[in-house]
mmCIF file of C-alpha atoms in Angstrom:
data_model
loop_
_atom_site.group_PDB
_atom_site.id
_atom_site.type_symbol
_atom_site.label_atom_id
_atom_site.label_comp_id
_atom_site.label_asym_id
_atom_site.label_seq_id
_atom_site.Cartn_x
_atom_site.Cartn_y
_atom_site.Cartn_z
ATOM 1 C CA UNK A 495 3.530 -19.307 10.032
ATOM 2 C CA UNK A 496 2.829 -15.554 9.495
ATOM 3 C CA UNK A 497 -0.745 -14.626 11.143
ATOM 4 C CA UNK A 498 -2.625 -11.888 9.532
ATOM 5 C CA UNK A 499 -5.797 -9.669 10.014
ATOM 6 C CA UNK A 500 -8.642 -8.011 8.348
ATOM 7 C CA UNK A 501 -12.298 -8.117 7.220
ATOM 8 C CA UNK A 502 -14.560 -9.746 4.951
ATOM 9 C CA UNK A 503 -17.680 -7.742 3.398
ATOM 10 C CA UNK A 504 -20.667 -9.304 2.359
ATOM 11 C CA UNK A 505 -23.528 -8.031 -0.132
ATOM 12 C CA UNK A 506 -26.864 -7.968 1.092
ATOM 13 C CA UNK A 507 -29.102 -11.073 0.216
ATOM 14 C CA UNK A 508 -28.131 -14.885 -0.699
ATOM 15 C CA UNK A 509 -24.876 -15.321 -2.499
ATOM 16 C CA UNK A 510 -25.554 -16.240 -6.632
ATOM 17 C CA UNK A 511 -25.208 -19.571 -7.535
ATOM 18 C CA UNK A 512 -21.214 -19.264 -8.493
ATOM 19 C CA UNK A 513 -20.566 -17.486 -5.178
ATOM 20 C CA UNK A 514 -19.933 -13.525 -4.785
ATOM 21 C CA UNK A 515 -16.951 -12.704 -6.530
ATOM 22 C CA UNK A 516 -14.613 -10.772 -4.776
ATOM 23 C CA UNK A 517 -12.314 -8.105 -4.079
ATOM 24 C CA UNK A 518 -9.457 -7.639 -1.849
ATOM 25 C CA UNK A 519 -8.738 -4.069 -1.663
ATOM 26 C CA UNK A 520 -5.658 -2.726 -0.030
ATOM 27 C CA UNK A 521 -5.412 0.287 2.678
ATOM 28 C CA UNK A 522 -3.487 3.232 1.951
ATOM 29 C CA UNK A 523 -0.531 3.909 4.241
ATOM 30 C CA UNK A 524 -1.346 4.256 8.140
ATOM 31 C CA UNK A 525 1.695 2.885 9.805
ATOM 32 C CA UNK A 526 3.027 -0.059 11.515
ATOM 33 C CA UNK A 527 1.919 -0.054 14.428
ATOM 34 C CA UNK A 528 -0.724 -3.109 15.662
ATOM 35 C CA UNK A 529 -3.008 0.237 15.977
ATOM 36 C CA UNK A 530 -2.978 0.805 12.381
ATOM 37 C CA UNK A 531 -4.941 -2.082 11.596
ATOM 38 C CA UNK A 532 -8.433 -0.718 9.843
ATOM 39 C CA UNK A 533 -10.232 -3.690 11.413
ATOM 40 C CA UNK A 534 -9.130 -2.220 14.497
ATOM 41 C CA UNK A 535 -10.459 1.162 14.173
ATOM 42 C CA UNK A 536 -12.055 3.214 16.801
ATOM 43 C CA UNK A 537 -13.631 6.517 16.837
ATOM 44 C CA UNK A 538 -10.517 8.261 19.098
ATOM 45 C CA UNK A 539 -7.391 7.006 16.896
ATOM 46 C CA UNK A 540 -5.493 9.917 15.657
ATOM 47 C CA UNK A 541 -5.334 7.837 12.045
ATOM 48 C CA UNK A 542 -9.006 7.578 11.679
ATOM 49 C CA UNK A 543 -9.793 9.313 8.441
ATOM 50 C CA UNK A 544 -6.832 7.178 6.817
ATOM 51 C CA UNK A 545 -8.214 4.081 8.133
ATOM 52 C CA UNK A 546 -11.777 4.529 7.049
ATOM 53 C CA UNK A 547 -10.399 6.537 3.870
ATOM 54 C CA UNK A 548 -11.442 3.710 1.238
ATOM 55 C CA UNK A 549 -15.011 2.896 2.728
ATOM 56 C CA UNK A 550 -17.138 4.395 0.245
ATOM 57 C CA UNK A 551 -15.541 3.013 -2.620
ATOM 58 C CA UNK A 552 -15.780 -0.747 -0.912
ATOM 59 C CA UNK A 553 -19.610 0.044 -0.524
ATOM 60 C CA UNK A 554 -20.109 0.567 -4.323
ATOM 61 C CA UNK A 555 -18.723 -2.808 -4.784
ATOM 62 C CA UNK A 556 -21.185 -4.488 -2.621
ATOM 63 C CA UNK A 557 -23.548 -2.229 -4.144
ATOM 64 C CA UNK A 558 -22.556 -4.446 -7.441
ATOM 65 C CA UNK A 559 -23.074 -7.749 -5.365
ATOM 66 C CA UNK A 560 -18.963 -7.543 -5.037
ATOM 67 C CA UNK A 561 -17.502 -8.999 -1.706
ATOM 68 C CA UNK A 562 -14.967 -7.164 -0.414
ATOM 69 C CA UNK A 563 -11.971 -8.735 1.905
ATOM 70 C CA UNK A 564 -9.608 -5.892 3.690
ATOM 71 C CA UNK A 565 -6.386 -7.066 4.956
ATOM 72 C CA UNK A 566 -4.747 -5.188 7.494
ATOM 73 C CA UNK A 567 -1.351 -6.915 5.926
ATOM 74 C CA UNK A 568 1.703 -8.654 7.803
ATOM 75 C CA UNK A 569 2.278 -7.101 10.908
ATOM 76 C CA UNK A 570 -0.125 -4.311 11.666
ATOM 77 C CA UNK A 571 -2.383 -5.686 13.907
ATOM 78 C CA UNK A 572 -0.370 -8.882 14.460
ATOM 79 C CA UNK A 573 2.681 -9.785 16.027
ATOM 80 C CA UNK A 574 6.388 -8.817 13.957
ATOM 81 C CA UNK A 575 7.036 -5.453 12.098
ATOM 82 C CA UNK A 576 5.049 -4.604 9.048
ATOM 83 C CA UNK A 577 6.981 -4.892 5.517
ATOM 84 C CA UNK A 578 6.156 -1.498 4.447
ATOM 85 C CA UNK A 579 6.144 -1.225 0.283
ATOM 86 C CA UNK A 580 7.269 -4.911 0.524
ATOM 87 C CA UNK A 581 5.637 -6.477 -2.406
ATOM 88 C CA UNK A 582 5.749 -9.964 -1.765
ATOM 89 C CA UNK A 583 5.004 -9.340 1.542
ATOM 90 C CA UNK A 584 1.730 -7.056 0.781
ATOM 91 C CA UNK A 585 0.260 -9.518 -2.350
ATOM 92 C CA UNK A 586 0.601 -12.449 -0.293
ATOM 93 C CA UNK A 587 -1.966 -10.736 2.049
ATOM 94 C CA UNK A 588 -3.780 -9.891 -0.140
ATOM 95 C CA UNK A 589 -4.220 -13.249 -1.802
ATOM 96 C CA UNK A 590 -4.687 -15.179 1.767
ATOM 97 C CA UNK A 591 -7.524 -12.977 2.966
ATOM 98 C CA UNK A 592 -9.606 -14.428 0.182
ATOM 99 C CA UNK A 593 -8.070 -17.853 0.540
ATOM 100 C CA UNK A 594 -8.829 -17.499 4.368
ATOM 101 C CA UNK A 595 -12.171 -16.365 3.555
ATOM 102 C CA UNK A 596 -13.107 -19.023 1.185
ATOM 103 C CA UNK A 597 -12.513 -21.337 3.738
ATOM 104 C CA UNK A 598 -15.239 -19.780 6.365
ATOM 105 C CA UNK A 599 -18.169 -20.925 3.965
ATOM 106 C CA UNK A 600 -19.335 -17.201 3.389
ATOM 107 C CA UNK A 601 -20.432 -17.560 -0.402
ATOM 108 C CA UNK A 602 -16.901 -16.556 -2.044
ATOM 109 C CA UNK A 603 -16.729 -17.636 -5.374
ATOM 110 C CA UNK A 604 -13.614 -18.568 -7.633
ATOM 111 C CA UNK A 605 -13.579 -14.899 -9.663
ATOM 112 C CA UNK A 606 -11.128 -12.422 -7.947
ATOM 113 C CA UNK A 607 -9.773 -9.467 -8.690
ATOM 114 C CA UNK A 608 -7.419 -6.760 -6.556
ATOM 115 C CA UNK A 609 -7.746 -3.143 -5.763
ATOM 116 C CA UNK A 610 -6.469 -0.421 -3.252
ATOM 117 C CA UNK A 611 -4.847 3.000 -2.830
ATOM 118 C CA UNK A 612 -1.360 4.142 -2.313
ATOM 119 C CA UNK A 613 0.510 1.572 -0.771
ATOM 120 C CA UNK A 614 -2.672 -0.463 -1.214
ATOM 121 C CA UNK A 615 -2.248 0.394 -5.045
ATOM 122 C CA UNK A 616 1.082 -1.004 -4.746
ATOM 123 C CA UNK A 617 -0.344 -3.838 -3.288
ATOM 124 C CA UNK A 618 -3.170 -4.877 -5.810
ATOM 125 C CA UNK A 619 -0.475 -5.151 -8.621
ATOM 126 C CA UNK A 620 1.949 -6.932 -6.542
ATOM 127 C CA UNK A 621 -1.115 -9.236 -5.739
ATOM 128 C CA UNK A 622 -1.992 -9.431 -10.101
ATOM 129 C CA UNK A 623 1.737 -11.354 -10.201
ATOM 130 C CA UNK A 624 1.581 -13.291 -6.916
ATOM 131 C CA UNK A 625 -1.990 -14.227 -6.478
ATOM 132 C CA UNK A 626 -2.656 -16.303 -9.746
ATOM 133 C CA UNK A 627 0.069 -18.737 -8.766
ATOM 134 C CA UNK A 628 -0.525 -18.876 -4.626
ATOM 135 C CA UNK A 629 -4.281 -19.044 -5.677
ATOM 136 C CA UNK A 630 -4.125 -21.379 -8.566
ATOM 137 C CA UNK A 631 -7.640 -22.595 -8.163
ATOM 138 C CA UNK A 632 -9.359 -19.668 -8.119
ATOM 139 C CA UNK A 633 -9.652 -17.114 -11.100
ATOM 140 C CA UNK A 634 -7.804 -13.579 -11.100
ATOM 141 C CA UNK A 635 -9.644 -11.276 -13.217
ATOM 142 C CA UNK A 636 -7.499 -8.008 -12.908
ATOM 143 C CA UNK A 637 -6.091 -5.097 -10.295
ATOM 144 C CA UNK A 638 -7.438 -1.604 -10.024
ATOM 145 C CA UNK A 639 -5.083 0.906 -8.513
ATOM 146 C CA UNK A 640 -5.625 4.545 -6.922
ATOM 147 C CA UNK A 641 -2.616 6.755 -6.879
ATOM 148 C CA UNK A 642 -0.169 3.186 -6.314
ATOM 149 C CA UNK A 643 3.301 3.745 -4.525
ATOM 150 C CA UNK A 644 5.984 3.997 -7.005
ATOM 151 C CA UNK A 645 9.097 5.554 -7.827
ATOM 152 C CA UNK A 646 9.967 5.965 -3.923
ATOM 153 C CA UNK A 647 14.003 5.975 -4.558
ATOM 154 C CA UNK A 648 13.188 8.684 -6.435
ATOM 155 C CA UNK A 649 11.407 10.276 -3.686
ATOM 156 C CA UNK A 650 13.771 9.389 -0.833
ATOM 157 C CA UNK A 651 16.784 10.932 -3.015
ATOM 158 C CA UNK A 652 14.748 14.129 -3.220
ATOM 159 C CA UNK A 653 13.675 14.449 0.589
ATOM 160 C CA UNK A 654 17.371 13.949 1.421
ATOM 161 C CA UNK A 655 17.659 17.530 0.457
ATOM 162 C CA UNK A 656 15.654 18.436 3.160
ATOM 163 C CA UNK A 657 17.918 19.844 6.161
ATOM 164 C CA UNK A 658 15.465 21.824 8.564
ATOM 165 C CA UNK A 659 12.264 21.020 9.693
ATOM 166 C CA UNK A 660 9.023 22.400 8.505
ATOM 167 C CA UNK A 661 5.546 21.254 8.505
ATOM 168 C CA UNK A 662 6.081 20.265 5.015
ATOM 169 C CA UNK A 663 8.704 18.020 5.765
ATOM 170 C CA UNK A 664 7.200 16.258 8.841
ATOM 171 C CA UNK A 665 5.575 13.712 6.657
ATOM 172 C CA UNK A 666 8.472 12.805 4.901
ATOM 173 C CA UNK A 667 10.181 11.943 8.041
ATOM 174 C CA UNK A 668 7.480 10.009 9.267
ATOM 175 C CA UNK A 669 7.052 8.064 5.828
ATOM 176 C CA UNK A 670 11.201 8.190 5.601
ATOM 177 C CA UNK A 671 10.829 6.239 8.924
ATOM 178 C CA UNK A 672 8.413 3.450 7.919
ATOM 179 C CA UNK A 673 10.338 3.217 4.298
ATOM 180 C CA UNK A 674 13.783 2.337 6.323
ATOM 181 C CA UNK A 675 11.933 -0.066 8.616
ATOM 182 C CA UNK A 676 10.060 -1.862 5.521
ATOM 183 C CA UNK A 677 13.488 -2.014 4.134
ATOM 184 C CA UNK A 678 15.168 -4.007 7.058
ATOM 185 C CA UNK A 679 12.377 -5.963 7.592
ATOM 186 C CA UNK A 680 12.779 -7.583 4.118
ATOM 187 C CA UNK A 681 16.699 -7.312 4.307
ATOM 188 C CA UNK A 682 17.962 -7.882 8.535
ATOM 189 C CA UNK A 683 21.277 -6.958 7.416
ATOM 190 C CA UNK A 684 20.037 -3.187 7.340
ATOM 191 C CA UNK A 685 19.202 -2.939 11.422
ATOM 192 C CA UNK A 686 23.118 -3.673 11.571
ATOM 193 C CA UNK A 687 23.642 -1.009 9.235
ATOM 194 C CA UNK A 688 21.081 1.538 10.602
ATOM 195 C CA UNK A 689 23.298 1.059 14.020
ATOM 196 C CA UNK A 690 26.719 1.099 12.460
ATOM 197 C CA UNK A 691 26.013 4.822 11.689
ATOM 198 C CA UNK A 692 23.584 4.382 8.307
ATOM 199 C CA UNK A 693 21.025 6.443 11.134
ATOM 200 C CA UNK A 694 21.883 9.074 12.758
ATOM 201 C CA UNK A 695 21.761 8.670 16.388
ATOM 202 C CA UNK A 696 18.351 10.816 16.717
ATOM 203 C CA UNK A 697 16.230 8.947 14.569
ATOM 204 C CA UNK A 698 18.076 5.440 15.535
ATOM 205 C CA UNK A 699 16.332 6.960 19.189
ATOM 206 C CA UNK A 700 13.117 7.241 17.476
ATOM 207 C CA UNK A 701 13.076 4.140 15.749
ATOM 208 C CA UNK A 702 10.711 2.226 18.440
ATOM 209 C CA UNK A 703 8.256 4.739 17.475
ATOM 210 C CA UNK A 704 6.701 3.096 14.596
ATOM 211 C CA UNK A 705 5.580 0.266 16.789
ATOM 212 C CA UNK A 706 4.005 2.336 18.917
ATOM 213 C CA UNK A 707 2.308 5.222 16.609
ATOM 214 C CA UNK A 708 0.509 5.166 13.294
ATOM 215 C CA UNK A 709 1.747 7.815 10.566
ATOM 216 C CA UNK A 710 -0.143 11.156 11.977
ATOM 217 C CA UNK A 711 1.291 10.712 15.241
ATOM 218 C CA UNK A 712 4.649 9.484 13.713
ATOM 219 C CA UNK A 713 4.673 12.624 12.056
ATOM 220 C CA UNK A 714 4.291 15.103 15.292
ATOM 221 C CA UNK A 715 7.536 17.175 16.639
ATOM 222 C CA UNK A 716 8.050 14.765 19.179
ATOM 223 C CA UNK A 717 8.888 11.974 17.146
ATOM 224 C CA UNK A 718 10.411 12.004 13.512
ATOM 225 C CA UNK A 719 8.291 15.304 12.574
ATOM 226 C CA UNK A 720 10.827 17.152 14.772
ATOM 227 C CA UNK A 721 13.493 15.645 12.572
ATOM 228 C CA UNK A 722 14.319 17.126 9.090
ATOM 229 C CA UNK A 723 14.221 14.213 6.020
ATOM 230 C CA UNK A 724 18.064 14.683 5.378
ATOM 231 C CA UNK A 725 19.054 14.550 9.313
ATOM 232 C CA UNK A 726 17.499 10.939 9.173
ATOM 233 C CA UNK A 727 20.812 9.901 7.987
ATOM 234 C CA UNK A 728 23.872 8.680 9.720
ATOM 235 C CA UNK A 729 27.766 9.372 9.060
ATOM 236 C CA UNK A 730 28.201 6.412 6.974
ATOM 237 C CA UNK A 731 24.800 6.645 4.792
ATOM 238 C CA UNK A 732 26.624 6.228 1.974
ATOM 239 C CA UNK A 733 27.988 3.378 2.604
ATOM 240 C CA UNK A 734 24.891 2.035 3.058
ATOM 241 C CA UNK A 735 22.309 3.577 0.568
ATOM 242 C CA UNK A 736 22.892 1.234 -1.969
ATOM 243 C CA UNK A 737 21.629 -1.655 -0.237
ATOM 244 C CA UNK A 738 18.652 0.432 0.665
ATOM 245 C CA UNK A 739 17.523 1.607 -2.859
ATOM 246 C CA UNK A 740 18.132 -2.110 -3.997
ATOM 247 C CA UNK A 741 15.375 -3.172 -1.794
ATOM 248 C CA UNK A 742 13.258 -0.252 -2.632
ATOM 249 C CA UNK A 743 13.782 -0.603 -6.576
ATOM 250 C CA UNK A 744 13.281 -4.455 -6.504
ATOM 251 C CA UNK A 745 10.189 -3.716 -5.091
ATOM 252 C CA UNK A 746 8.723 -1.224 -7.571
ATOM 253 C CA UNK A 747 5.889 -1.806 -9.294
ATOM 254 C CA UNK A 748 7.168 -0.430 -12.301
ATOM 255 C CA UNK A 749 9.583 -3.911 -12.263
ATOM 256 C CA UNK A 750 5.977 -6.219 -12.762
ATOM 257 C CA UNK A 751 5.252 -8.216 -15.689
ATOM 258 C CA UNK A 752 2.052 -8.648 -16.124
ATOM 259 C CA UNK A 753 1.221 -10.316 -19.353
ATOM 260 C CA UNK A 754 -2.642 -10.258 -20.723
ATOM 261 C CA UNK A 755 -3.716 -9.112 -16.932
ATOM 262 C CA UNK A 756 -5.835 -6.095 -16.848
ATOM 263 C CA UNK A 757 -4.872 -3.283 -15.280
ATOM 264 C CA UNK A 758 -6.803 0.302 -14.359
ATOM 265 C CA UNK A 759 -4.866 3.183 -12.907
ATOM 266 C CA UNK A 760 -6.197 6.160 -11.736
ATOM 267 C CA UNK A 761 -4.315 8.970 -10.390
ATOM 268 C CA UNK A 762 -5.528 12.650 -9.007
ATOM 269 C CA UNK A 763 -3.828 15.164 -11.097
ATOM 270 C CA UNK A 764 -3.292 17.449 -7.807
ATOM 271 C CA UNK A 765 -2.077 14.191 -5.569
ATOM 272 C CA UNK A 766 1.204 16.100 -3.894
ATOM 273 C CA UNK A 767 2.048 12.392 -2.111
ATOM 274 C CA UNK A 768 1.872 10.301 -5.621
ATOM 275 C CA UNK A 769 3.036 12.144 -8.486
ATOM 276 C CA UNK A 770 0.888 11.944 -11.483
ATOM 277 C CA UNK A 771 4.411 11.820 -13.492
ATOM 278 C CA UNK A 772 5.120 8.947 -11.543
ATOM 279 C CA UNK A 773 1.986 7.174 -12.417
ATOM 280 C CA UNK A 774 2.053 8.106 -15.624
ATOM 281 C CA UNK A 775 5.173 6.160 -15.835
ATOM 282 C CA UNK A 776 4.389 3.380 -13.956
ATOM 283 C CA UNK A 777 1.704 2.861 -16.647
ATOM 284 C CA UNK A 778 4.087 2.864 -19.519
ATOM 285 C CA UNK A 779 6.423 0.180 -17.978
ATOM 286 C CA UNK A 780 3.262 -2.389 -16.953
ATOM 287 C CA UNK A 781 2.001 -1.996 -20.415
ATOM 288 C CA UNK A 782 5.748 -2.435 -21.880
ATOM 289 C CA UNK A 783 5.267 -5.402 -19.631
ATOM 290 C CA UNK A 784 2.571 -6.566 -21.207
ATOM 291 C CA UNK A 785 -0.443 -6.068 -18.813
ATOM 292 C CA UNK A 786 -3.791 -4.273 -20.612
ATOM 293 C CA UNK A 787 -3.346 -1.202 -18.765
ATOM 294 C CA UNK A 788 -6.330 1.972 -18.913
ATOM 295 C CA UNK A 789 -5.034 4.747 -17.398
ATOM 296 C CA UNK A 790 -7.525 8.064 -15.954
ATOM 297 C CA UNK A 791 -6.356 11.218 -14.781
ATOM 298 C CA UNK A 792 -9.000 12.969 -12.657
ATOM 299 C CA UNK A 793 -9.213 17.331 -12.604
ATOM 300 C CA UNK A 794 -8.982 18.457 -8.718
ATOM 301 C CA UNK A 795 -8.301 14.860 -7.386
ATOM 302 C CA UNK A 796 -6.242 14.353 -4.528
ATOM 303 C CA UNK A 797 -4.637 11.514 -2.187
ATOM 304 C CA UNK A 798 -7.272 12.225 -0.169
ATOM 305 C CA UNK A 799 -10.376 11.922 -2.544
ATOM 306 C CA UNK A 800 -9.404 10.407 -4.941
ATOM 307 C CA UNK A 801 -11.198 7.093 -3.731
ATOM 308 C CA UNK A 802 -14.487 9.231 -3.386
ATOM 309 C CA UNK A 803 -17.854 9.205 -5.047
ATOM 310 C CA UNK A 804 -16.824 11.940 -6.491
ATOM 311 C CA UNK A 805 -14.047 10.908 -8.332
ATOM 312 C CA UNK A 806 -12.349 7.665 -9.217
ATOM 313 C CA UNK A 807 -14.747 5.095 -6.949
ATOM 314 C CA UNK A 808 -17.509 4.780 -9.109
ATOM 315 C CA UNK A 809 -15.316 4.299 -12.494
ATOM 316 C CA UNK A 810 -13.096 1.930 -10.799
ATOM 317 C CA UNK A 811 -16.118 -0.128 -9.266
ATOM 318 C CA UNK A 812 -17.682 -0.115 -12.606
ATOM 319 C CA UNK A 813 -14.172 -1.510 -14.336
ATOM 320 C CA UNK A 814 -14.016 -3.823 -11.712
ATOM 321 C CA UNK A 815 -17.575 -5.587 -11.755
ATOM 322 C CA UNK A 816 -17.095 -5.706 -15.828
ATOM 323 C CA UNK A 817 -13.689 -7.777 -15.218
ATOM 324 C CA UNK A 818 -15.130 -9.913 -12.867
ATOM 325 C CA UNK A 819 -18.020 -11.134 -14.983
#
């Protein structure tokens, strides 16, 4: 048994006759550690824009008379290591928070759908393959994603490069961190690899950090900020890389198929941490896939915003309700 965290949210008044439908909406990437849960958020964690990051976009669904459920997924906030960019792991979560929740006789009706940003992105379409069938009594209407996690192999090859440290590189090392623990989490054979020199013997040190600090603090000088991306790796990475990037590339969401599901992507067209190219991309393969994909580029939107009112929030919430009719 794998226990799990989050939160259910409500709209205000009596729930229609049907139930509220709902969404589960995924987190963007905070870290690992049990304080990176956003149902545990407090005022003084270092990871507290992050964690609270996707709250106005979850209040224009209740707005819509939308519940919302939030898992904090497998691991953060619960006992074990969290599968980071695991995709099984992440759309089971997904699917049991509103499985969980339907059993607590809150008003949850049978029409779903999935949503979230970044790694949360990654997790709503992971959820649009794995929900209908752990969920088959319920109805799965479609997945909205917000700059999702893709092409990361691609991503890892290129911060490899990176051989001093820099404040540009500190988040790659942090995220480089997390990636490699995700990775070993879903294949054990890796921590044997990570020790037989596929680490180097700094960030093998450093390693306990990511159950003790969420991604800002992972990405200080004093833990893997202070290491460059390409010192990450042992003597014998090579060796070892392969079975690395097969985990990462089996877990792409570029590898879905997704017949007849509908699909909305929406990417910031100055996002530095999720390439639009990338999304772009992604979008072609789902629809060569066969999902029903719309696809919105957004001027001047970020990583950061581009959950805001101000940008993709109130289109999403709009494509959302109309799926979920």
């Amino acid at each position: 048994t794998t226990v799990m965290t989050g939160t259910i949210a409500l709209p205000k008044g009596k729930p229609p006759r049907n139930g509220w439908p709902v969404v589960t909406f995924g987190h963007v990437t905070t870290g690992s550690a049990d304080s990176c849960a956003p149902s545990r958020v407090t005022a003084d964690n270092t990871e507290l824009e992050r964690l609270t990051r996707s709250d106005a976009a979850v209040g224009l669904l209740l707005e819509k008379g939308i519940a919302v459920a939030r898992p904090d997924f497998e691991g953060i906030g619960t006992p074990g290591r969290h599968p980071y960019l695991i995709g099984r792991s992440l759309g089971r979560s997904m699917t049991d928070i509103v499985r969980a929740g339907r059993k607590l006789k809150l008003g949850l009706g049978r029409r779903w759908a999935a949503a979230g940003h970044s790694e949360g992105g990654q997790a709503a379409l992971f959820t649009a393959r794995i929900g209908p069938r752990r969920a088959p009594g319920l109805s799965f209407r479609g997945a909205a994603a917000f700059a999702p996690a893709s092409h990361i192999s691609e991503i890892v090859e290129m911060a490899r490069n990176f051989e001093t440290v820099s404040p540009l590189t500190a988040d790659f090392s942090a995220l480089g961190a997390l990636i490699l623990e995700g990775a070993a989490v879903a294949e054990p054979s890796l921590w044997d690899a990570f020790r037989k020199g596929g680490l180097s013997p700094e960030a093998l040190a450093l390693m306990p950090d990511t159950q003790r600090y969420c991604l800002e603090d992972l990405a200080r000088p004093e833990s893997f900020g202070g290491i460059a991306p390409g010192k990450l790796e042992g003597p014998q990475a090579d060796q070892y890389l392969p079975a690395i990037y097969e985990v990462i590339d089996g877990n792409d969401a570029g590898t879905l198929k997704l017949k007849g599901i509908p699909v909305r992507l929406d990417q910031g067209a100055n996002d530095l941490v999720v390439w639009q190219s990338h999304t772009q991309e992604l979008g072609e393969a789902l629809t060569g896939g066969g999902a029903d994909v719309t696809y919105e580029v957004w001027p001047g939107g970020t990583h950061e915003n581009i959950t805001a009112p101000d940008f993709a929030a109130p289109a999403s919430a709009d494509w959302l309700a109309e799926q979920l009719r």
